[in-house]
Structure formats: C-alpha cells, structure tokens
C-alpha cells in the first residue's frame, strides 16, 4: 500500500517524499540501502533534521502508472523535499518520447504540488543505464544506452523549463559495466553500493534545497 509511512516516529523538522519506480524502492536491496534512505542519512549527518522518506514507488511503473498511483493515494500532504526518478519502464516497454515528455511534465507539476507549490524543493534524478547490467547481455546494449540518453535529455529539458533541479546519475550507473559489486543479486537492478553514490551526488543539492 502507498504511501509508505515515514520514520523515525519522532517528528523531524523536514519531511521528504520519494516518487518513482524500482530504483526508488531499491528492488533487491534492503530498505536502508535505498538511495533515498542514504540521502536522508547524509543530510542528518550534516545536521539536517529530516525524516526518512515517505515513498510512492513500485517496480515496473511507468510515468502513467506512477501518476495513477498518486491519484489513488488521494493525499494532500505537502513535503519539504520531493524527489522523482521515473522513465526506465517507458523506455523498456518501447513507449514514445512524446508520451514520456507529456506524462513527465505532468509528474513534475504533481511533484511541485507535493512541495507546496515550490519548484525549488523538487529534485529529479536521471534514468540510470540498465544496459550495462548482466541482464542486458545478449540485447542491443548500444540501443538501450541511446534510448535512455534520449529520455534523459527530455527530462533535463523539462526540469530546466520548470526551474527544477536535475541530477545526472547516469554516468555513475555505468560503473556497473566493469564492477559487479554495483549490481544487485537479480543482475538487473543496482546494489546499495551504487545507491550510496547516487545519494552522494544528490546530497549537496538537497541540502541547498532545504536552505531555501
């Protein structure tokens, strides 16, 4: 059931909502090894009193499915920080770039609404390159990479237009090509080690966001 309750139980100064798909829920890794949990921990280590994320995400979701789940949750709660990472399943299912642009733009507005109407409190991560994982062996990995780059170009363009911070974690995701320790046990998703690096890239930007 979504959204997932936030923790710790003691109310923190700042709240955090994480929207996405399997990368946000950390498919095949423990909850504390999700990149969103690493991000919250990094912020707390820097003295930022932030709760662990409330999460609306599920393995396999496209932009449309995430938006549908958000509507179904029927929540009007706002948050101090909202992160969004979505689109890999649009690419995997062969959906068009035009559809992604339209639905991603709508999700950006939804994210801003969750951030109490403040675009500056939304942080978007790029789609990682699953083409470097063992799961993609035997497939056209070059095509996968090129398509992900095209989806990410759209995401970045839309973020710029909406005045939303965009973090490019895709180059880091490609470390998995030569280092299996960055890959989860299912040979498709990424490991906690990889998620820690994504969070490290997002952390200074999230810290700045919470100063606004």
mmCIF file with all atom_site columns, C-alpha atoms in Angstrom, residues 11-202:
data_model
loop_
_atom_site.group_PDB
_atom_site.id
_atom_site.type_symbol
_atom_site.label_atom_id
_atom_site.label_alt_id
_atom_site.label_comp_id
_atom_site.label_asym_id
_atom_site.label_entity_id
_atom_site.label_seq_id
_atom_site.pdbx_PDB_ins_code
_atom_site.Cartn_x
_atom_site.Cartn_y
_atom_site.Cartn_z
_atom_site.occupancy
_atom_site.B_iso_or_equiv
_atom_site.pdbx_formal_charge
_atom_site.auth_seq_id
_atom_site.auth_comp_id
_atom_site.auth_asym_id
_atom_site.auth_atom_id
_atom_site.pdbx_PDB_model_num
ATOM 1   C CA . UNK A 1 11  ? 8.588  14.241  14.113  1.00 0.00 ? 11  UNK A CA 1
ATOM 2   C CA . UNK A 1 12  ? 11.531 15.691  12.212  1.00 0.00 ? 12  UNK A CA 1
ATOM 3   C CA . UNK A 1 13  ? 11.921 19.304  11.162  1.00 0.00 ? 13  UNK A CA 1
ATOM 4   C CA . UNK A 1 14  ? 11.835 18.408  7.458   1.00 0.00 ? 14  UNK A CA 1
ATOM 5   C CA . UNK A 1 15  ? 9.717  15.896  5.540   1.00 0.00 ? 15  UNK A CA 1
ATOM 6   C CA . UNK A 1 16  ? 10.639 14.003  2.379   1.00 0.00 ? 16  UNK A CA 1
ATOM 7   C CA . UNK A 1 17  ? 8.577  12.346  -0.367  1.00 0.00 ? 17  UNK A CA 1
ATOM 8   C CA . UNK A 1 18  ? 10.226 9.967   -2.860  1.00 0.00 ? 18  UNK A CA 1
ATOM 9   C CA . UNK A 1 19  ? 8.402  9.215   -6.123  1.00 0.00 ? 19  UNK A CA 1
ATOM 10  C CA . UNK A 1 20  ? 9.478  6.637   -8.679  1.00 0.00 ? 20  UNK A CA 1
ATOM 11  C CA . UNK A 1 21  ? 9.813  3.004   -9.662  1.00 0.00 ? 21  UNK A CA 1
ATOM 12  C CA . UNK A 1 22  ? 12.083 0.061   -8.763  1.00 0.00 ? 22  UNK A CA 1
ATOM 13  C CA . UNK A 1 23  ? 15.110 2.317   -8.372  1.00 0.00 ? 23  UNK A CA 1
ATOM 14  C CA . UNK A 1 24  ? 13.321 4.351   -5.708  1.00 0.00 ? 24  UNK A CA 1
ATOM 15  C CA . UNK A 1 25  ? 12.147 1.334   -3.715  1.00 0.00 ? 25  UNK A CA 1
ATOM 16  C CA . UNK A 1 26  ? 15.566 -0.301  -4.141  1.00 0.00 ? 26  UNK A CA 1
ATOM 17  C CA . UNK A 1 27  ? 14.451 -3.551  -5.773  1.00 0.00 ? 27  UNK A CA 1
ATOM 18  C CA . UNK A 1 28  ? 16.601 -6.432  -4.461  1.00 0.00 ? 28  UNK A CA 1
ATOM 19  C CA . UNK A 1 29  ? 18.245 -4.415  -1.677  1.00 0.00 ? 29  UNK A CA 1
ATOM 20  C CA . UNK A 1 30  ? 17.307 -3.775  1.959   1.00 0.00 ? 30  UNK A CA 1
ATOM 21  C CA . UNK A 1 31  ? 15.199 -0.713  2.773   1.00 0.00 ? 31  UNK A CA 1
ATOM 22  C CA . UNK A 1 32  ? 18.112 1.058   4.431   1.00 0.00 ? 32  UNK A CA 1
ATOM 23  C CA . UNK A 1 33  ? 20.154 0.586   1.245   1.00 0.00 ? 33  UNK A CA 1
ATOM 24  C CA . UNK A 1 34  ? 17.777 2.565   -0.968  1.00 0.00 ? 34  UNK A CA 1
ATOM 25  C CA . UNK A 1 35  ? 19.348 5.712   -2.385  1.00 0.00 ? 35  UNK A CA 1
ATOM 26  C CA . UNK A 1 36  ? 16.568 7.744   -0.791  1.00 0.00 ? 36  UNK A CA 1
ATOM 27  C CA . UNK A 1 37  ? 17.470 6.428   2.674   1.00 0.00 ? 37  UNK A CA 1
ATOM 28  C CA . UNK A 1 38  ? 21.153 7.115   2.042   1.00 0.00 ? 38  UNK A CA 1
ATOM 29  C CA . UNK A 1 39  ? 20.192 10.655  1.074   1.00 0.00 ? 39  UNK A CA 1
ATOM 30  C CA . UNK A 1 40  ? 18.230 11.183  4.282   1.00 0.00 ? 40  UNK A CA 1
ATOM 31  C CA . UNK A 1 41  ? 21.123 9.778   6.306   1.00 0.00 ? 41  UNK A CA 1
ATOM 32  C CA . UNK A 1 42  ? 23.684 12.008  4.584   1.00 0.00 ? 42  UNK A CA 1
ATOM 33  C CA . UNK A 1 43  ? 21.512 15.030  5.353   1.00 0.00 ? 43  UNK A CA 1
ATOM 34  C CA . UNK A 1 44  ? 21.147 14.032  9.001   1.00 0.00 ? 44  UNK A CA 1
ATOM 35  C CA . UNK A 1 45  ? 24.912 13.541  9.278   1.00 0.00 ? 45  UNK A CA 1
ATOM 36  C CA . UNK A 1 46  ? 25.247 17.143  8.102   1.00 0.00 ? 46  UNK A CA 1
ATOM 37  C CA . UNK A 1 47  ? 22.899 18.292  10.843  1.00 0.00 ? 47  UNK A CA 1
ATOM 38  C CA . UNK A 1 48  ? 19.714 18.469  8.775   1.00 0.00 ? 48  UNK A CA 1
ATOM 39  C CA . UNK A 1 49  ? 16.795 17.109  10.796  1.00 0.00 ? 49  UNK A CA 1
ATOM 40  C CA . UNK A 1 50  ? 14.914 15.212  8.075   1.00 0.00 ? 50  UNK A CA 1
ATOM 41  C CA . UNK A 1 51  ? 12.666 12.157  8.289   1.00 0.00 ? 51  UNK A CA 1
ATOM 42  C CA . UNK A 1 52  ? 13.157 9.037   6.239   1.00 0.00 ? 52  UNK A CA 1
ATOM 43  C CA . UNK A 1 53  ? 11.173 9.273   3.014   1.00 0.00 ? 53  UNK A CA 1
ATOM 44  C CA . UNK A 1 54  ? 7.533  8.597   2.520   1.00 0.00 ? 54  UNK A CA 1
ATOM 45  C CA . UNK A 1 55  ? 7.593  6.563   -0.693  1.00 0.00 ? 55  UNK A CA 1
ATOM 46  C CA . UNK A 1 56  ? 5.222  6.211   -3.625  1.00 0.00 ? 56  UNK A CA 1
ATOM 47  C CA . UNK A 1 57  ? 7.013  3.822   -5.967  1.00 0.00 ? 57  UNK A CA 1
ATOM 48  C CA . UNK A 1 58  ? 6.750  0.302   -7.359  1.00 0.00 ? 58  UNK A CA 1
ATOM 49  C CA . UNK A 1 59  ? 8.792  -1.965  -9.586  1.00 0.00 ? 59  UNK A CA 1
ATOM 50  C CA . UNK A 1 60  ? 7.712  -1.714  -13.210 1.00 0.00 ? 60  UNK A CA 1
ATOM 51  C CA . UNK A 1 61  ? 5.881  1.588   -13.016 1.00 0.00 ? 61  UNK A CA 1
ATOM 52  C CA . UNK A 1 62  ? 5.879  3.935   -15.983 1.00 0.00 ? 62  UNK A CA 1
ATOM 53  C CA . UNK A 1 63  ? 5.149  7.634   -15.727 1.00 0.00 ? 63  UNK A CA 1
ATOM 54  C CA . UNK A 1 64  ? 1.430  6.966   -16.253 1.00 0.00 ? 64  UNK A CA 1
ATOM 55  C CA . UNK A 1 65  ? 1.317  4.249   -13.595 1.00 0.00 ? 65  UNK A CA 1
ATOM 56  C CA . UNK A 1 66  ? 3.085  6.426   -11.054 1.00 0.00 ? 66  UNK A CA 1
ATOM 57  C CA . UNK A 1 67  ? 0.642  9.244   -11.704 1.00 0.00 ? 67  UNK A CA 1
ATOM 58  C CA . UNK A 1 68  ? -2.303 6.857   -11.366 1.00 0.00 ? 68  UNK A CA 1
ATOM 59  C CA . UNK A 1 69  ? -0.980 5.591   -8.023  1.00 0.00 ? 69  UNK A CA 1
ATOM 60  C CA . UNK A 1 70  ? -0.546 9.143   -6.781  1.00 0.00 ? 70  UNK A CA 1
ATOM 61  C CA . UNK A 1 71  ? -4.151 9.919   -7.677  1.00 0.00 ? 71  UNK A CA 1
ATOM 62  C CA . UNK A 1 72  ? -5.290 6.723   -5.968  1.00 0.00 ? 72  UNK A CA 1
ATOM 63  C CA . UNK A 1 73  ? -3.394 7.632   -2.802  1.00 0.00 ? 73  UNK A CA 1
ATOM 64  C CA . UNK A 1 74  ? -5.572 10.766  -2.641  1.00 0.00 ? 74  UNK A CA 1
ATOM 65  C CA . UNK A 1 75  ? -3.131 12.504  -0.349  1.00 0.00 ? 75  UNK A CA 1
ATOM 66  C CA . UNK A 1 76  ? -2.914 16.264  0.001   1.00 0.00 ? 76  UNK A CA 1
ATOM 67  C CA . UNK A 1 77  ? 0.083  16.255  2.340   1.00 0.00 ? 77  UNK A CA 1
ATOM 68  C CA . UNK A 1 78  ? 2.957  18.538  1.346   1.00 0.00 ? 78  UNK A CA 1
ATOM 69  C CA . UNK A 1 79  ? 6.672  17.938  1.906   1.00 0.00 ? 79  UNK A CA 1
ATOM 70  C CA . UNK A 1 80  ? 9.843  19.963  2.284   1.00 0.00 ? 80  UNK A CA 1
ATOM 71  C CA . UNK A 1 81  ? 11.743 17.816  -0.225  1.00 0.00 ? 81  UNK A CA 1
ATOM 72  C CA . UNK A 1 82  ? 10.335 15.811  -3.154  1.00 0.00 ? 82  UNK A CA 1
ATOM 73  C CA . UNK A 1 83  ? 12.467 13.563  -5.345  1.00 0.00 ? 83  UNK A CA 1
ATOM 74  C CA . UNK A 1 84  ? 11.465 11.963  -8.643  1.00 0.00 ? 84  UNK A CA 1
ATOM 75  C CA . UNK A 1 85  ? 13.166 9.214   -10.645 1.00 0.00 ? 85  UNK A CA 1
ATOM 76  C CA . UNK A 1 86  ? 10.973 7.724   -13.374 1.00 0.00 ? 86  UNK A CA 1
ATOM 77  C CA . UNK A 1 87  ? 11.104 6.643   -17.003 1.00 0.00 ? 87  UNK A CA 1
ATOM 78  C CA . UNK A 1 88  ? 13.098 3.447   -17.349 1.00 0.00 ? 88  UNK A CA 1
ATOM 79  C CA . UNK A 1 89  ? 9.948  1.390   -17.839 1.00 0.00 ? 89  UNK A CA 1
ATOM 80  C CA . UNK A 1 90  ? 8.717  3.781   -20.513 1.00 0.00 ? 90  UNK A CA 1
ATOM 81  C CA . UNK A 1 91  ? 11.959 3.069   -22.355 1.00 0.00 ? 91  UNK A CA 1
ATOM 82  C CA . UNK A 1 92  ? 11.877 -0.681  -21.642 1.00 0.00 ? 92  UNK A CA 1
ATOM 83  C CA . UNK A 1 93  ? 8.336  -1.010  -22.987 1.00 0.00 ? 93  UNK A CA 1
ATOM 84  C CA . UNK A 1 94  ? 9.162  0.941   -26.126 1.00 0.00 ? 94  UNK A CA 1
ATOM 85  C CA . UNK A 1 95  ? 6.910  3.898   -25.355 1.00 0.00 ? 95  UNK A CA 1
ATOM 86  C CA . UNK A 1 96  ? 7.388  7.079   -27.332 1.00 0.00 ? 96  UNK A CA 1
ATOM 87  C CA . UNK A 1 97  ? 9.456  10.043  -26.306 1.00 0.00 ? 97  UNK A CA 1
ATOM 88  C CA . UNK A 1 98  ? 6.425  12.262  -26.924 1.00 0.00 ? 98  UNK A CA 1
ATOM 89  C CA . UNK A 1 99  ? 4.341  10.304  -24.439 1.00 0.00 ? 99  UNK A CA 1
ATOM 90  C CA . UNK A 1 100 ? 7.139  10.440  -21.905 1.00 0.00 ? 100 UNK A CA 1
ATOM 91  C CA . UNK A 1 101 ? 7.534  14.183  -22.282 1.00 0.00 ? 101 UNK A CA 1
ATOM 92  C CA . UNK A 1 102 ? 3.841  14.832  -21.739 1.00 0.00 ? 102 UNK A CA 1
ATOM 93  C CA . UNK A 1 103 ? 3.490  12.478  -18.761 1.00 0.00 ? 103 UNK A CA 1
ATOM 94  C CA . UNK A 1 104 ? 6.801  13.526  -17.209 1.00 0.00 ? 104 UNK A CA 1
ATOM 95  C CA . UNK A 1 105 ? 5.778  17.171  -17.433 1.00 0.00 ? 105 UNK A CA 1
ATOM 96  C CA . UNK A 1 106 ? 2.573  16.317  -15.577 1.00 0.00 ? 106 UNK A CA 1
ATOM 97  C CA . UNK A 1 107 ? 4.560  14.467  -12.905 1.00 0.00 ? 107 UNK A CA 1
ATOM 98  C CA . UNK A 1 108 ? 6.806  17.472  -12.451 1.00 0.00 ? 108 UNK A CA 1
ATOM 99  C CA . UNK A 1 109 ? 3.745  19.596  -11.729 1.00 0.00 ? 109 UNK A CA 1
ATOM 100 C CA . UNK A 1 110 ? 2.469  16.929  -9.340  1.00 0.00 ? 110 UNK A CA 1
ATOM 101 C CA . UNK A 1 111 ? 5.851  16.972  -7.595  1.00 0.00 ? 111 UNK A CA 1
ATOM 102 C CA . UNK A 1 112 ? 5.701  20.750  -7.285  1.00 0.00 ? 112 UNK A CA 1
ATOM 103 C CA . UNK A 1 113 ? 2.224  20.457  -5.782  1.00 0.00 ? 113 UNK A CA 1
ATOM 104 C CA . UNK A 1 114 ? 3.584  17.993  -3.218  1.00 0.00 ? 114 UNK A CA 1
ATOM 105 C CA . UNK A 1 115 ? 6.322  20.544  -2.490  1.00 0.00 ? 115 UNK A CA 1
ATOM 106 C CA . UNK A 1 116 ? 3.706  23.144  -1.550  1.00 0.00 ? 116 UNK A CA 1
ATOM 107 C CA . UNK A 1 117 ? 3.980  24.820  -4.940  1.00 0.00 ? 117 UNK A CA 1
ATOM 108 C CA . UNK A 1 118 ? 7.742  25.332  -4.731  1.00 0.00 ? 118 UNK A CA 1
ATOM 109 C CA . UNK A 1 119 ? 9.671  24.064  -7.808  1.00 0.00 ? 119 UNK A CA 1
ATOM 110 C CA . UNK A 1 120 ? 12.892 24.751  -5.939  1.00 0.00 ? 120 UNK A CA 1
ATOM 111 C CA . UNK A 1 121 ? 12.077 21.995  -3.467  1.00 0.00 ? 121 UNK A CA 1
ATOM 112 C CA . UNK A 1 122 ? 11.899 19.261  -6.124  1.00 0.00 ? 122 UNK A CA 1
ATOM 113 C CA . UNK A 1 123 ? 14.909 17.166  -7.114  1.00 0.00 ? 123 UNK A CA 1
ATOM 114 C CA . UNK A 1 124 ? 14.879 14.910  -10.201 1.00 0.00 ? 124 UNK A CA 1
ATOM 115 C CA . UNK A 1 125 ? 17.379 12.123  -10.844 1.00 0.00 ? 125 UNK A CA 1
ATOM 116 C CA . UNK A 1 126 ? 18.163 10.901  -14.344 1.00 0.00 ? 126 UNK A CA 1
ATOM 117 C CA . UNK A 1 127 ? 17.350 7.375   -15.508 1.00 0.00 ? 127 UNK A CA 1
ATOM 118 C CA . UNK A 1 128 ? 20.276 5.002   -14.909 1.00 0.00 ? 128 UNK A CA 1
ATOM 119 C CA . UNK A 1 129 ? 21.626 2.857   -17.739 1.00 0.00 ? 129 UNK A CA 1
ATOM 120 C CA . UNK A 1 130 ? 20.427 -0.714  -17.185 1.00 0.00 ? 130 UNK A CA 1
ATOM 121 C CA . UNK A 1 131 ? 22.103 -1.612  -20.458 1.00 0.00 ? 131 UNK A CA 1
ATOM 122 C CA . UNK A 1 132 ? 25.358 -2.128  -18.544 1.00 0.00 ? 132 UNK A CA 1
ATOM 123 C CA . UNK A 1 133 ? 23.899 -4.833  -16.294 1.00 0.00 ? 133 UNK A CA 1
ATOM 124 C CA . UNK A 1 134 ? 24.279 -8.598  -16.809 1.00 0.00 ? 134 UNK A CA 1
ATOM 125 C CA . UNK A 1 135 ? 20.523 -8.755  -17.516 1.00 0.00 ? 135 UNK A CA 1
ATOM 126 C CA . UNK A 1 136 ? 21.092 -6.778  -20.723 1.00 0.00 ? 136 UNK A CA 1
ATOM 127 C CA . UNK A 1 137 ? 23.730 -9.117  -22.101 1.00 0.00 ? 137 UNK A CA 1
ATOM 128 C CA . UNK A 1 138 ? 22.610 -10.533 -25.430 1.00 0.00 ? 138 UNK A CA 1
ATOM 129 C CA . UNK A 1 139 ? 20.439 -7.479  -26.072 1.00 0.00 ? 139 UNK A CA 1
ATOM 130 C CA . UNK A 1 140 ? 21.336 -4.411  -28.080 1.00 0.00 ? 140 UNK A CA 1
ATOM 131 C CA . UNK A 1 141 ? 23.088 -2.554  -25.287 1.00 0.00 ? 141 UNK A CA 1
ATOM 132 C CA . UNK A 1 142 ? 24.062 0.357   -27.510 1.00 0.00 ? 142 UNK A CA 1
ATOM 133 C CA . UNK A 1 143 ? 20.409 0.894   -28.425 1.00 0.00 ? 143 UNK A CA 1
ATOM 134 C CA . UNK A 1 144 ? 19.392 0.769   -24.758 1.00 0.00 ? 144 UNK A CA 1
ATOM 135 C CA . UNK A 1 145 ? 22.003 3.375   -23.875 1.00 0.00 ? 145 UNK A CA 1
ATOM 136 C CA . UNK A 1 146 ? 20.992 5.647   -26.749 1.00 0.00 ? 146 UNK A CA 1
ATOM 137 C CA . UNK A 1 147 ? 17.312 5.449   -25.837 1.00 0.00 ? 147 UNK A CA 1
ATOM 138 C CA . UNK A 1 148 ? 17.994 6.198   -22.185 1.00 0.00 ? 148 UNK A CA 1
ATOM 139 C CA . UNK A 1 149 ? 20.057 9.210   -23.220 1.00 0.00 ? 149 UNK A CA 1
ATOM 140 C CA . UNK A 1 150 ? 17.117 10.446  -25.302 1.00 0.00 ? 150 UNK A CA 1
ATOM 141 C CA . UNK A 1 151 ? 14.684 10.040  -22.393 1.00 0.00 ? 151 UNK A CA 1
ATOM 142 C CA . UNK A 1 152 ? 17.079 11.796  -20.057 1.00 0.00 ? 152 UNK A CA 1
ATOM 143 C CA . UNK A 1 153 ? 17.524 14.685  -22.472 1.00 0.00 ? 153 UNK A CA 1
ATOM 144 C CA . UNK A 1 154 ? 13.778 15.252  -22.340 1.00 0.00 ? 154 UNK A CA 1
ATOM 145 C CA . UNK A 1 155 ? 13.727 15.014  -18.543 1.00 0.00 ? 155 UNK A CA 1
ATOM 146 C CA . UNK A 1 156 ? 16.501 17.566  -18.250 1.00 0.00 ? 156 UNK A CA 1
ATOM 147 C CA . UNK A 1 157 ? 14.834 19.938  -20.722 1.00 0.00 ? 157 UNK A CA 1
ATOM 148 C CA . UNK A 1 158 ? 11.552 19.765  -18.820 1.00 0.00 ? 158 UNK A CA 1
ATOM 149 C CA . UNK A 1 159 ? 13.305 20.339  -15.497 1.00 0.00 ? 159 UNK A CA 1
ATOM 150 C CA . UNK A 1 160 ? 15.089 23.409  -16.832 1.00 0.00 ? 160 UNK A CA 1
ATOM 151 C CA . UNK A 1 161 ? 11.800 24.841  -18.097 1.00 0.00 ? 161 UNK A CA 1
ATOM 152 C CA . UNK A 1 162 ? 10.103 24.134  -14.766 1.00 0.00 ? 162 UNK A CA 1
ATOM 153 C CA . UNK A 1 163 ? 13.044 25.531  -12.695 1.00 0.00 ? 163 UNK A CA 1
ATOM 154 C CA . UNK A 1 164 ? 13.584 22.144  -11.060 1.00 0.00 ? 164 UNK A CA 1
ATOM 155 C CA . UNK A 1 165 ? 16.976 20.736  -10.075 1.00 0.00 ? 165 UNK A CA 1
ATOM 156 C CA . UNK A 1 166 ? 18.170 17.809  -12.220 1.00 0.00 ? 166 UNK A CA 1
ATOM 157 C CA . UNK A 1 167 ? 20.889 15.384  -11.106 1.00 0.00 ? 167 UNK A CA 1
ATOM 158 C CA . UNK A 1 168 ? 22.628 13.272  -13.760 1.00 0.00 ? 168 UNK A CA 1
ATOM 159 C CA . UNK A 1 169 ? 23.442 9.931   -12.121 1.00 0.00 ? 169 UNK A CA 1
ATOM 160 C CA . UNK A 1 170 ? 23.562 8.024   -15.429 1.00 0.00 ? 170 UNK A CA 1
ATOM 161 C CA . UNK A 1 171 ? 27.360 8.168   -15.928 1.00 0.00 ? 171 UNK A CA 1
ATOM 162 C CA . UNK A 1 172 ? 27.868 6.779   -12.403 1.00 0.00 ? 172 UNK A CA 1
ATOM 163 C CA . UNK A 1 173 ? 25.432 3.943   -13.129 1.00 0.00 ? 173 UNK A CA 1
ATOM 164 C CA . UNK A 1 174 ? 27.769 2.758   -15.895 1.00 0.00 ? 174 UNK A CA 1
ATOM 165 C CA . UNK A 1 175 ? 30.383 1.777   -13.327 1.00 0.00 ? 175 UNK A CA 1
ATOM 166 C CA . UNK A 1 176 ? 28.376 -1.447  -13.104 1.00 0.00 ? 176 UNK A CA 1
ATOM 167 C CA . UNK A 1 177 ? 29.678 -2.484  -16.520 1.00 0.00 ? 177 UNK A CA 1
ATOM 168 C CA . UNK A 1 178 ? 33.092 -3.363  -15.100 1.00 0.00 ? 178 UNK A CA 1
ATOM 169 C CA . UNK A 1 179 ? 32.282 -3.827  -11.410 1.00 0.00 ? 179 UNK A CA 1
ATOM 170 C CA . UNK A 1 180 ? 29.675 -6.403  -10.393 1.00 0.00 ? 180 UNK A CA 1
ATOM 171 C CA . UNK A 1 181 ? 29.593 -5.054  -6.851  1.00 0.00 ? 181 UNK A CA 1
ATOM 172 C CA . UNK A 1 182 ? 27.419 -2.241  -8.184  1.00 0.00 ? 182 UNK A CA 1
ATOM 173 C CA . UNK A 1 183 ? 24.775 -4.750  -9.338  1.00 0.00 ? 183 UNK A CA 1
ATOM 174 C CA . UNK A 1 184 ? 22.053 -6.305  -7.160  1.00 0.00 ? 184 UNK A CA 1
ATOM 175 C CA . UNK A 1 185 ? 21.542 -10.053 -6.862  1.00 0.00 ? 185 UNK A CA 1
ATOM 176 C CA . UNK A 1 186 ? 18.877 -10.059 -9.595  1.00 0.00 ? 186 UNK A CA 1
ATOM 177 C CA . UNK A 1 187 ? 21.512 -8.940  -12.162 1.00 0.00 ? 187 UNK A CA 1
ATOM 178 C CA . UNK A 1 188 ? 19.233 -6.121  -13.331 1.00 0.00 ? 188 UNK A CA 1
ATOM 179 C CA . UNK A 1 189 ? 18.932 -3.565  -10.567 1.00 0.00 ? 189 UNK A CA 1
ATOM 180 C CA . UNK A 1 190 ? 21.705 -1.797  -8.731  1.00 0.00 ? 190 UNK A CA 1
ATOM 181 C CA . UNK A 1 191 ? 23.243 -2.522  -5.354  1.00 0.00 ? 191 UNK A CA 1
ATOM 182 C CA . UNK A 1 192 ? 23.362 -0.456  -2.202  1.00 0.00 ? 192 UNK A CA 1
ATOM 183 C CA . UNK A 1 193 ? 26.904 0.493   -3.120  1.00 0.00 ? 193 UNK A CA 1
ATOM 184 C CA . UNK A 1 194 ? 25.611 2.150   -6.289  1.00 0.00 ? 194 UNK A CA 1
ATOM 185 C CA . UNK A 1 195 ? 22.694 3.790   -4.498  1.00 0.00 ? 195 UNK A CA 1
ATOM 186 C CA . UNK A 1 196 ? 25.096 5.317   -1.979  1.00 0.00 ? 196 UNK A CA 1
ATOM 187 C CA . UNK A 1 197 ? 26.891 7.028   -4.869  1.00 0.00 ? 197 UNK A CA 1
ATOM 188 C CA . UNK A 1 198 ? 23.664 8.374   -6.333  1.00 0.00 ? 198 UNK A CA 1
ATOM 189 C CA . UNK A 1 199 ? 22.745 9.781   -2.942  1.00 0.00 ? 199 UNK A CA 1
ATOM 190 C CA . UNK A 1 200 ? 26.171 11.375  -2.637  1.00 0.00 ? 200 UNK A CA 1
ATOM 191 C CA . UNK A 1 201 ? 25.544 13.229  -5.908  1.00 0.00 ? 201 UNK A CA 1
ATOM 192 C CA . UNK A 1 202 ? 22.073 14.337  -4.805  1.00 0.00 ? 202 UNK A CA 1
#
